[in-house]
XYZ file of C-alpha atoms in Angstrom:
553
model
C -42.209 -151.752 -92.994
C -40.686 -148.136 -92.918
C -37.377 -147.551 -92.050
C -36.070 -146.267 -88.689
C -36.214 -142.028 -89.273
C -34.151 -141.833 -86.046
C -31.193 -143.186 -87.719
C -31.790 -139.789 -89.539
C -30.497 -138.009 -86.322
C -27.582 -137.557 -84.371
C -26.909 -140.549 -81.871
C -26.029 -141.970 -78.986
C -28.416 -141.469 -75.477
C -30.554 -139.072 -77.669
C -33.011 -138.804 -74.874
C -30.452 -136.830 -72.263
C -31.036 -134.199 -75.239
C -34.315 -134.603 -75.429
C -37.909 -133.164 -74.132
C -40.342 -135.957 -73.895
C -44.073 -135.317 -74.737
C -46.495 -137.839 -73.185
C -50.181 -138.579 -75.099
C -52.937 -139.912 -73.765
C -53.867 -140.792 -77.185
C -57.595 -141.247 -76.666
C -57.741 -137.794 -75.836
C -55.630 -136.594 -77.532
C -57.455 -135.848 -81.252
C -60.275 -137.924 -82.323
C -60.213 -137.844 -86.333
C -62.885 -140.443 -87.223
C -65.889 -139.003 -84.791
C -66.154 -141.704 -82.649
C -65.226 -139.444 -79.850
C -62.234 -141.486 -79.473
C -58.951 -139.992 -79.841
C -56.670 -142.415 -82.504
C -53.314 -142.426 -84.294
C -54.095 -140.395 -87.165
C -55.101 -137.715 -84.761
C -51.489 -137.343 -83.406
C -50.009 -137.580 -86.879
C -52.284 -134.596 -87.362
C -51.381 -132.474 -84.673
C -47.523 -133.208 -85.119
C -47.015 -129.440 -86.317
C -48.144 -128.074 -82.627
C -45.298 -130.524 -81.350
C -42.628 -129.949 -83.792
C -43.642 -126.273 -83.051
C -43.436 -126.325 -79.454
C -40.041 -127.773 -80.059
C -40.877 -131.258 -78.922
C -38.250 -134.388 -79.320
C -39.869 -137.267 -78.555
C -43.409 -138.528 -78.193
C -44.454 -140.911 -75.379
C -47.767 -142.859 -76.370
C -49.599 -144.346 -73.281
C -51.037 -147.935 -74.007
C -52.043 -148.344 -77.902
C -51.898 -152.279 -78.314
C -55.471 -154.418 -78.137
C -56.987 -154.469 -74.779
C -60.260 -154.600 -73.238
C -59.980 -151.171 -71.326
C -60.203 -152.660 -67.442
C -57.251 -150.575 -66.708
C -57.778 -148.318 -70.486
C -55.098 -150.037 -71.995
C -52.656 -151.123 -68.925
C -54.544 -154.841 -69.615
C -53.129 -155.432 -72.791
C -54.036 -158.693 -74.915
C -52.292 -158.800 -77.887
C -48.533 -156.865 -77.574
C -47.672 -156.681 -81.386
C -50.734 -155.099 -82.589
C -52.870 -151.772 -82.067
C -56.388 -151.654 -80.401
C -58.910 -151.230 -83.265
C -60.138 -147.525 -81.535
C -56.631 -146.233 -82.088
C -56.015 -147.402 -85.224
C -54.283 -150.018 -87.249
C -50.276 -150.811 -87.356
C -50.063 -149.273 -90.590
C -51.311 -146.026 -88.892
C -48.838 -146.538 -86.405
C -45.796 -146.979 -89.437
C -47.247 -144.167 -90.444
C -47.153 -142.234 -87.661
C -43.065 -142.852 -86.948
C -42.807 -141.693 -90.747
C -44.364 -138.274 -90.097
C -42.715 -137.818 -86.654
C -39.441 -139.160 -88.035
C -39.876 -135.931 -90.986
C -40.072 -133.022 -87.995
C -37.518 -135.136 -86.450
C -39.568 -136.444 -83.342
C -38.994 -140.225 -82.099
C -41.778 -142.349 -80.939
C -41.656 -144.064 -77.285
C -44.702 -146.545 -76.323
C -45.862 -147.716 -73.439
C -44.766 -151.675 -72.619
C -46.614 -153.529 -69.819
C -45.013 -156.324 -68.849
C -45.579 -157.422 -65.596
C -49.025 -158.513 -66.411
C -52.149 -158.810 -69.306
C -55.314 -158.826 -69.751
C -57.394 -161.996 -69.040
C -58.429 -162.039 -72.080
C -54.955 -162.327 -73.643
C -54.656 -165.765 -75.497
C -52.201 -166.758 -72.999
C -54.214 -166.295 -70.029
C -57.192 -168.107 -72.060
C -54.807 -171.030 -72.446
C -53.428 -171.149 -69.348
C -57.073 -171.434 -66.914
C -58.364 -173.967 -69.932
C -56.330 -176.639 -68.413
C -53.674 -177.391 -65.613
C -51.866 -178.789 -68.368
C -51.383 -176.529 -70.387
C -48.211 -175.521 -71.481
C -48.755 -171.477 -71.009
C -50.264 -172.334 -67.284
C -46.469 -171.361 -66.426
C -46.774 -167.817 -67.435
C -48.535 -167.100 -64.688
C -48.739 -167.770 -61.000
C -51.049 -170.112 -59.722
C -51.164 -171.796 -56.230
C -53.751 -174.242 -54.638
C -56.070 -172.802 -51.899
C -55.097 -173.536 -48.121
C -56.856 -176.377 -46.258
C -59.547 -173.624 -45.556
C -59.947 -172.276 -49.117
C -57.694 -169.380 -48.252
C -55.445 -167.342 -50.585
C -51.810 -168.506 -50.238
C -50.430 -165.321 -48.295
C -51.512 -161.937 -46.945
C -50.376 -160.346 -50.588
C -52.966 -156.913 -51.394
C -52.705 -155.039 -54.946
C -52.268 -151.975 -55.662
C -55.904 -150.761 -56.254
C -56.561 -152.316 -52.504
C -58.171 -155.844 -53.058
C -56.617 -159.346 -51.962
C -53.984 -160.176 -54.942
C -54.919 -163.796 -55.496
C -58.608 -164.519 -57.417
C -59.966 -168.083 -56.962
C -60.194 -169.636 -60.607
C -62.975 -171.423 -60.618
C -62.478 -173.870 -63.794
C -59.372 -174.900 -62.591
C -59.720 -174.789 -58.604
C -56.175 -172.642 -57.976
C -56.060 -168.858 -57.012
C -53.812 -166.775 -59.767
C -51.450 -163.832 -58.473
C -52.616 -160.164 -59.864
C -51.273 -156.877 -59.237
C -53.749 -154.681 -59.876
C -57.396 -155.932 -61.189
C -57.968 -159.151 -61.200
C -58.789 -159.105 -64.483
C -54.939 -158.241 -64.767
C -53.335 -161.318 -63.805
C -49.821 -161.276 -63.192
C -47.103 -162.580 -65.442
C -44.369 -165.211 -63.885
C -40.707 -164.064 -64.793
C -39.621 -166.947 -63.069
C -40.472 -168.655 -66.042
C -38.120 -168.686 -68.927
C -40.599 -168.584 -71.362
C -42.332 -165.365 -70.477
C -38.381 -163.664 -70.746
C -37.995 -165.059 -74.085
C -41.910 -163.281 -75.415
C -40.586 -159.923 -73.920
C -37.483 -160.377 -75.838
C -39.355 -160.849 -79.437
C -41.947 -158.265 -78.566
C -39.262 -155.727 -77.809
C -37.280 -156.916 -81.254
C -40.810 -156.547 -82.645
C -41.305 -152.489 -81.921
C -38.142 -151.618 -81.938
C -37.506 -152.956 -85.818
C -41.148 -151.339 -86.610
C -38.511 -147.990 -86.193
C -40.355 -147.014 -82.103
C -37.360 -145.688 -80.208
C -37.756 -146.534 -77.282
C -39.941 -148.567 -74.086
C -41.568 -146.703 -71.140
C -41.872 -149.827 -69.152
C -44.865 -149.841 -66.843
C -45.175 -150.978 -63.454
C -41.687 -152.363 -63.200
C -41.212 -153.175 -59.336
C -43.964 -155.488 -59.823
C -42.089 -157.209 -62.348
C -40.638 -159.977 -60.389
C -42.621 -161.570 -57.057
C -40.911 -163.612 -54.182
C -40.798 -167.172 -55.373
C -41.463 -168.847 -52.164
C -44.543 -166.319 -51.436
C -43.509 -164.765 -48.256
C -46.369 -162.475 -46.595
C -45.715 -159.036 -47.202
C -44.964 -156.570 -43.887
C -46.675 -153.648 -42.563
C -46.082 -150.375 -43.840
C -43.992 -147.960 -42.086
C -43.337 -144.413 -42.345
C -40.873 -144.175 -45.071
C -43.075 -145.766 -47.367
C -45.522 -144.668 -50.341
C -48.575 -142.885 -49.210
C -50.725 -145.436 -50.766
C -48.212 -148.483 -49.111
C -49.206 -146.502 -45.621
C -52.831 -146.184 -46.710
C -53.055 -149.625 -47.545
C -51.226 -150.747 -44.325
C -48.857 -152.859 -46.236
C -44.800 -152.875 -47.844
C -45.139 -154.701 -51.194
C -41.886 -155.912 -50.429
C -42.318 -159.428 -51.641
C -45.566 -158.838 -54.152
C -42.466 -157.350 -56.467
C -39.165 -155.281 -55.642
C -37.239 -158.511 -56.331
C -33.430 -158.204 -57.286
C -33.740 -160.831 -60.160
C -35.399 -157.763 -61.809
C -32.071 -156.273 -62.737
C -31.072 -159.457 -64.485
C -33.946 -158.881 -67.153
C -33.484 -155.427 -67.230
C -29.845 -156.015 -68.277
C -31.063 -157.752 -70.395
C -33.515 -155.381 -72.170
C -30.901 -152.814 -72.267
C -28.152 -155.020 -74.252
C -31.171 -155.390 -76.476
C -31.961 -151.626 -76.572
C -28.082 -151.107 -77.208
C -28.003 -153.232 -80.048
C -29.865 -150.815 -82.066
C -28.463 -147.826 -83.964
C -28.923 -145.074 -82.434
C -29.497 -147.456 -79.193
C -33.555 -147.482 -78.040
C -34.808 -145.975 -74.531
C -35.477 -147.888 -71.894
C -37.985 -145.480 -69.387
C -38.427 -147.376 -66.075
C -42.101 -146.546 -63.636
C -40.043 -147.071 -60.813
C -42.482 -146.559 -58.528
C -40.476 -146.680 -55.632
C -40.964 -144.344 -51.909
C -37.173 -142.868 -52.408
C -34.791 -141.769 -54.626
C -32.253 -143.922 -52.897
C -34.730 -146.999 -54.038
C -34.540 -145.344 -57.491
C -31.090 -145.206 -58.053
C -30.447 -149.034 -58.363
C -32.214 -149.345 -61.598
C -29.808 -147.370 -63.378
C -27.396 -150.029 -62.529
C -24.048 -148.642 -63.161
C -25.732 -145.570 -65.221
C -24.763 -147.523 -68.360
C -26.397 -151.060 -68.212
C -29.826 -150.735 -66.902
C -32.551 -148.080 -67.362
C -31.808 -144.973 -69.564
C -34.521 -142.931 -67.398
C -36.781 -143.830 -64.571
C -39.569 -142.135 -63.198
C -39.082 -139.960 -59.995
C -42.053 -140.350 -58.077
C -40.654 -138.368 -54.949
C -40.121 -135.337 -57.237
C -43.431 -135.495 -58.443
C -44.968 -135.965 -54.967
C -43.207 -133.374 -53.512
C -44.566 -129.956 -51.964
C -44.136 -127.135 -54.853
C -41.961 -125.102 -51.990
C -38.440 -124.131 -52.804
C -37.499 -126.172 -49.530
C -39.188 -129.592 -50.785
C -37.956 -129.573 -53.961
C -34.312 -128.617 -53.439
C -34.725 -131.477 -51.240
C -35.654 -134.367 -53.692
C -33.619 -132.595 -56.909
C -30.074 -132.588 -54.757
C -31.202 -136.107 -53.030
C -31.705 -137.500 -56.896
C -28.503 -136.173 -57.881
C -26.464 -137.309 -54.957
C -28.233 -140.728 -55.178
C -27.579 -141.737 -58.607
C -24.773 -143.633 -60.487
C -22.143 -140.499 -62.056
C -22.877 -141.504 -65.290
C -26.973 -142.134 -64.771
C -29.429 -139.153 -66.298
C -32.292 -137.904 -64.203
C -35.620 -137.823 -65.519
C -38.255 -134.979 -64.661
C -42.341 -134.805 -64.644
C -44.565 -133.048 -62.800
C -48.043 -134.419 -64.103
C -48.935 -137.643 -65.146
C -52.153 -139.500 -66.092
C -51.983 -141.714 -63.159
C -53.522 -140.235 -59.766
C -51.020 -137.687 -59.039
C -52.593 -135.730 -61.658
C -51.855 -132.364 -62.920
C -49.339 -129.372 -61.370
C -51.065 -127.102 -62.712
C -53.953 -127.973 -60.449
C -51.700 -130.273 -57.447
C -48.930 -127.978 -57.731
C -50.580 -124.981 -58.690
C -54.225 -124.395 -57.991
C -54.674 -122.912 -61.898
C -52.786 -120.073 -61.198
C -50.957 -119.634 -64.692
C -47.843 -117.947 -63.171
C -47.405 -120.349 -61.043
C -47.827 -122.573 -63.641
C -45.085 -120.729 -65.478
C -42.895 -121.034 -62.421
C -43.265 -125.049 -62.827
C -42.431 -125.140 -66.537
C -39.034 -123.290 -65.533
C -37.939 -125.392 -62.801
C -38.556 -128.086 -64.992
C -37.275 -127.054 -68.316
C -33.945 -125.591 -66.907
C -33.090 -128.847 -64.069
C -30.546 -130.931 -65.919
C -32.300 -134.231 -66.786
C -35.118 -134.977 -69.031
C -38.224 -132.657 -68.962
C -41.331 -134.727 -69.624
C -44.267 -132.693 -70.511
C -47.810 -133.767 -70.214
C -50.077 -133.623 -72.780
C -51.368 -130.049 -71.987
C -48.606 -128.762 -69.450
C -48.204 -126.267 -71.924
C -51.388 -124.550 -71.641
C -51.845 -125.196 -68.090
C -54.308 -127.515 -68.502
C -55.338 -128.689 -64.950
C -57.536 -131.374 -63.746
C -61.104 -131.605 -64.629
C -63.753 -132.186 -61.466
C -65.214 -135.326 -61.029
C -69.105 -134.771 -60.665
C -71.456 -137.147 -60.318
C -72.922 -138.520 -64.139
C -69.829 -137.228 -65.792
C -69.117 -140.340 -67.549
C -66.476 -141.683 -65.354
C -64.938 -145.135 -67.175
C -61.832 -145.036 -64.575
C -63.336 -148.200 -62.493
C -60.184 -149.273 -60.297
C -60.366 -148.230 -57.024
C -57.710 -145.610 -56.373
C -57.265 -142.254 -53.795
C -58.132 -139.650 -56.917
C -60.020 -140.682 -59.931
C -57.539 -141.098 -62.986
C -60.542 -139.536 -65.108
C -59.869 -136.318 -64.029
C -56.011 -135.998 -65.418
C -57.081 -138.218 -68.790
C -60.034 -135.840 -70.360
C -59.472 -134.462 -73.826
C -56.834 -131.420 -75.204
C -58.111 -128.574 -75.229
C -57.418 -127.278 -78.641
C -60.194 -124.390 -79.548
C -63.074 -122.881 -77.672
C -66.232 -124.674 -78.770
C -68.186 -127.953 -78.186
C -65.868 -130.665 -78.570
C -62.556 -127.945 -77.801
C -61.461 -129.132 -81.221
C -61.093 -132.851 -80.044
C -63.935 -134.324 -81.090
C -66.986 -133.873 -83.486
C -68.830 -136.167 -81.483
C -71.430 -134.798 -79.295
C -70.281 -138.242 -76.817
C -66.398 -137.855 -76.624
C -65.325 -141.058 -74.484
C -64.394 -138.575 -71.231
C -66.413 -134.841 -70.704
C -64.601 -132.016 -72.793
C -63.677 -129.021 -70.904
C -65.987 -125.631 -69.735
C -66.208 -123.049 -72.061
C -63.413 -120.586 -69.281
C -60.731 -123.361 -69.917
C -57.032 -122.593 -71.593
C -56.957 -123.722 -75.524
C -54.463 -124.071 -77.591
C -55.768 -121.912 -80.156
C -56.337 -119.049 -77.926
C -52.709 -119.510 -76.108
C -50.734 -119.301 -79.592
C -52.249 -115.619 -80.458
C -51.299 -114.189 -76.600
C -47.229 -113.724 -76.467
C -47.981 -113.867 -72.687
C -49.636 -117.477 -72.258
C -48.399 -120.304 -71.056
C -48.299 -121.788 -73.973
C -46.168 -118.840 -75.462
C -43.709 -118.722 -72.163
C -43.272 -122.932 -72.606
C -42.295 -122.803 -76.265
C -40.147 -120.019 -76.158
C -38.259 -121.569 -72.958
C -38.019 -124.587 -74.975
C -36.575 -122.857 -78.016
C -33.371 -120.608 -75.371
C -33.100 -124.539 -73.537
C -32.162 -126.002 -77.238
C -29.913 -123.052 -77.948
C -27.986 -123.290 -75.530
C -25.914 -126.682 -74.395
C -25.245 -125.155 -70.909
C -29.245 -125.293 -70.105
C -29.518 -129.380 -71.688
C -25.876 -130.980 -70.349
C -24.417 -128.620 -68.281
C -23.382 -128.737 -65.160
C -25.768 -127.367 -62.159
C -25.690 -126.718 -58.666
C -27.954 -124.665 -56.534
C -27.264 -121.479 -55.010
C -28.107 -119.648 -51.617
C -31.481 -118.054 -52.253
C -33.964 -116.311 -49.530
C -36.524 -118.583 -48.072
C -39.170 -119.600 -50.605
C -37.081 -118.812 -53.321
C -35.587 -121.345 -55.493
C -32.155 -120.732 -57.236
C -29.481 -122.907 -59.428
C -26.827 -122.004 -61.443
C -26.821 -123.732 -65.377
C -22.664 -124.705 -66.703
C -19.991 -123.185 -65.579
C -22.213 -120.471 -63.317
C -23.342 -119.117 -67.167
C -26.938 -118.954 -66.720
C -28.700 -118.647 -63.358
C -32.505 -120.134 -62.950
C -34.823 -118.241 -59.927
C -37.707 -118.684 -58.926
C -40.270 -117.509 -55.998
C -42.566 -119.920 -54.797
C -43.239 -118.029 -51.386
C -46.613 -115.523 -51.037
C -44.506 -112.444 -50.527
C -41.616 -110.646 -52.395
C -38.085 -111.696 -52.360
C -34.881 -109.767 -53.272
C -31.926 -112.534 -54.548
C -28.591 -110.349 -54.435
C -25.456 -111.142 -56.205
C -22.003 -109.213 -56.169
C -20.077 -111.510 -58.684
C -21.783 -111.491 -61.997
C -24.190 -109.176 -63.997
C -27.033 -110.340 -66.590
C -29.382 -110.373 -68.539
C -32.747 -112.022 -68.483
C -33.529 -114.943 -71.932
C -37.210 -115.245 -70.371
C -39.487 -114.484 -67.571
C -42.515 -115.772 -66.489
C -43.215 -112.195 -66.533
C -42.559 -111.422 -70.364
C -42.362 -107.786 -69.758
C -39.095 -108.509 -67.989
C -37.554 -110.385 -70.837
C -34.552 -108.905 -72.240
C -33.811 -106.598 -68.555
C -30.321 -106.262 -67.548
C -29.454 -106.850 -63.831
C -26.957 -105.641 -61.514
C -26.702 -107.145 -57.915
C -30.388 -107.062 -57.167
C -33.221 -109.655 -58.575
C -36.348 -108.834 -57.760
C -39.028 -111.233 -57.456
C -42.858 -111.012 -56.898
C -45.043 -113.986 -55.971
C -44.688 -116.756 -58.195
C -42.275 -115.511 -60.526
C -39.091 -116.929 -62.388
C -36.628 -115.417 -64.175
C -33.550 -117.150 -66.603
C -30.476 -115.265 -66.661
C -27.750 -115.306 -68.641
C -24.775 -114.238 -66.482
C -21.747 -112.082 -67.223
C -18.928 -112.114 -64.802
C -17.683 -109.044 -63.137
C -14.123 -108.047 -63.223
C -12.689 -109.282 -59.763
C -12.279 -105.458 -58.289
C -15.925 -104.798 -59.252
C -17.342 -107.453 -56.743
C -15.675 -106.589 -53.297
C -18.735 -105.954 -51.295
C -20.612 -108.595 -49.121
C -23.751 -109.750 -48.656
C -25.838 -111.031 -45.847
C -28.881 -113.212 -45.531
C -29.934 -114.046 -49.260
C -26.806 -113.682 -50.962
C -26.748 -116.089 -53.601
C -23.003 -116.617 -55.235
């Protein structure tokens, strides 16, 4: 077994340093030509990440599972799914990240597994069996009906008749995801070895999935109707999964986790899917900003409106929200159906796309970075005989957000050698990486070097920041103690940001040629443009004039 190489680095809550990379690793290089992406294909791209100035990796699901949900169904939690790879690719793996000094975070489903998990198989072999309390299980009604009004997330009723064994079982999602029982002791005490398990195999962390769901209501109250402050897909559904999950016994085990995670040198991550409607619902699994969750997923900020108004909104609503000591986390494209920014937020523009990478490279937090973010890599169009394999039944197709990097122009865009890769490559007009590197005014170029001034410079990472007065549609926030100042225009028309306190000079724009400028009291912005300024204060006598509408001090 190798040795932990993040013991190699400094310690502490290294993630509130760090910017997280999430893999999709089955697209993210296939090595083997099975048109698969696998383990040893990230160990071989690890120079583009230690380039890009990446410090932690976040796998989606690698363990054994038979790909209902593409690895959110897992069946064996202490091993690797044969496509992938093998554990000792995964040991591996940490070694060479540990070298460029990048930790390794997987992905942890706990609230349910596959059917075909060994437990599950045990469990609906016999009433009697001791595993049967793993899981929920209830006899059908005097009319053969489900036990409550419960749906899942993916739509369907939540309880699936089991024939051999005549009692409905409780899923969450597919019903060939059946749902784990916390209630039991049992199923606490597996979570406890598994994590023990991954994190002495030297992974640094858990990004726990699905962790509302975690624990249900024990006496199986009916759900109520959605209202308006809920989720979009809780309103589309027509139904609060207040009791399917959201239960407060869920802090107990993540307490739990975390004295775990603590126990480590340096301690391990705990990364929550909170999928909660509000950043005031968020807040609570921090606990006291010490004892729960190290970071938890921000769903409002994700589905917000990219408009200056919108996301001022959610940013200063997170921060006024959570515990003092608790550290926000950032993403703006996921593999789940939110999708991309650069197409949701963005619509492929690449300066807008530059504009997103700002905001969320220079918000104090965590930046987590999508596999392709960098290149603007936006969604691919579902068309009919594209070789869908998402089958759960969702409001956009996961597909779409999941196909492979685009590395290279070419068949395969240096994924795959396979002419079958598992999802459809990319057209022959779409952003590589290959082509990105050699143009100082890509994306790709913009995102690493704005990486490379954040690590530089403390201010940008745990500084202090507030947000300034700005012109309608333009984002503004100050970085430390007012040393850097972050703008952006996300409105259709020019904007004019004027200052009469401090002087600067621009680090990086999303319009290189203004890198390196020097500004007085005037920044000038054109559609979908950003600028990061370093700030030099004026002597007091020099800033006696005052400004009107738009004056941002």
């Amino acid at each position: 077994m190798n040795s932990d190489p993040s013991r190699d680095t400094s310690g502490g809550e290294w993630w509130r340093d760090a910017v997280v990379y999430n893999i999709y690793p089955r697209s993210w290089r296939d090595t083997n030509g099975d048109g698969h992406g696998d383990l040893s294909g990230v160990v071989e791209r690890l120079d583009h990440l230690a380039w890009l100035g990446v410090d932690a990796i976040w796998l989606n699901p690698i363990m054994p599972s038979p790909n209902r949900d593409w690895g959110y169904d897992i069946a064996d939690y202490t091993a690797v799914h044969p496509d992938l790879g093998t554990l000792a690719d995964l040991d591996l793996l940490v070694e060479a990240a540990g070298q460029r000094r990048i930790r390794l975070v997987l992905d942890l489903v706990p609230s349910h597994t596959s059917d075909e998990h060994p437990w599950f198989r045990a469990a609906r072999s016999d009433r009697g069996s001791p595993f049967r309390e793993y899981y929920v299980w209830r006899t059908p009604g005097t009319d053969g009906a489900p036990p409550n009004n419960w749906l899942g997330y993916f739509g369907q009723p939540a309880w699936t008749l089991d024939e051999r064994t005549g009692e409905y079982y409780l899923h969450t999602f597919l019903p060939q995801q059946p749902k784990l029982n916390w209630w039991s002791s049992r199923v606490a005490e597996e979570f406890e070895r598994i994590l023990r398990f991954w994190f002495d195999r030297g992974i640094s962390g858990m990004r726990i999935d699905a962790l509302q769901t975690l624990v249900h209501d024990r006496t199986l109250r009916p759900n109520p109707a959605a209202g308006d402050r809920d989720t979009p897909l809780e309103r589309r559904l027509g139904q609060r999964f207040l009791r399917s999950g959201a239960q407060p016994e869920t802090h107990g085990f993540i307490r739990g986790w975390r004295r775990i995670a603590d126990s480590y040198t340096p301690p391990r991550l705990l990364f929550g899917e909170t999928w909660v409607p509000s950043v005031d619902d968020l807040a609570p699994y921090y606990g006291d900003g010490s004892d729960e969750l190290g970071l938890a997923w921000n769903l409002p900020f994700l589905g917000c409106d990219f408009t200056a108004r919108s996301l001022r909104a959610v940013v200063e609503r997170t921060v006024a929200a959570l515990p003092p000591s608790a550290w926000p986390a950032w993403a703006m494209s996921t593999h789940d159906g939110e999708g991309r920014a650069a197409t949701r937020w963005c619509h492929g523009d690449p300066a807008a796309a530059r504009c997103a990478l700002l905001l969320l490279l220079t918000l104090r937090g965590t930046p987590i970075l999508y596999y392709g973010d960098e290149i603007g890599m936006t969604d691919a169009v579902d068309t009919p005989g594209s070789g869908r394999r998402d089958t759960a039944e969702t409001a956009a197709p996961r597909d779409r957000s999941r196909t492979p990097m685009q590395w290279a122009p070419g068949p395969g865009a240096g994924f795959t050698s396979s002419p079958r890769p598992w999802l459809p490559v990319p057209g022959a007009d779409a952003p590589t990486v290959v082509e990105q590197r050699a143009a100082p005014g890509s994306v790709l170029s913009f995102c690493r070097d704005l990486i490379t001034i954040r690590r530089r410079h403390h201010e940008l990472v745990s500084g202090a920041m507030r947000f300034v007065p700005a012109p309608e549609g333009v984002l503004a926030w100050e970085r430390g103690d007012g040393d850097f100042l972050a703008v952006v225009n996300l409105g259709p028309a020019p904007a004019v940001v004027t200052r009469d306190t401090a002087d600067g000079e621009v680090l990086i724009g999303t319009d290189r040629h203004r890198d390196h400028q020097t500004l007085t009291d005037q920044v000038s912005l054109a559609p979908y443009e950003g600028l990061l300024i370093r700030l030099t204060r004026r002597p007091a006598a020099d800033s006696d004039r005052s400004r009107e509408s738009g004056r941002a001090s």
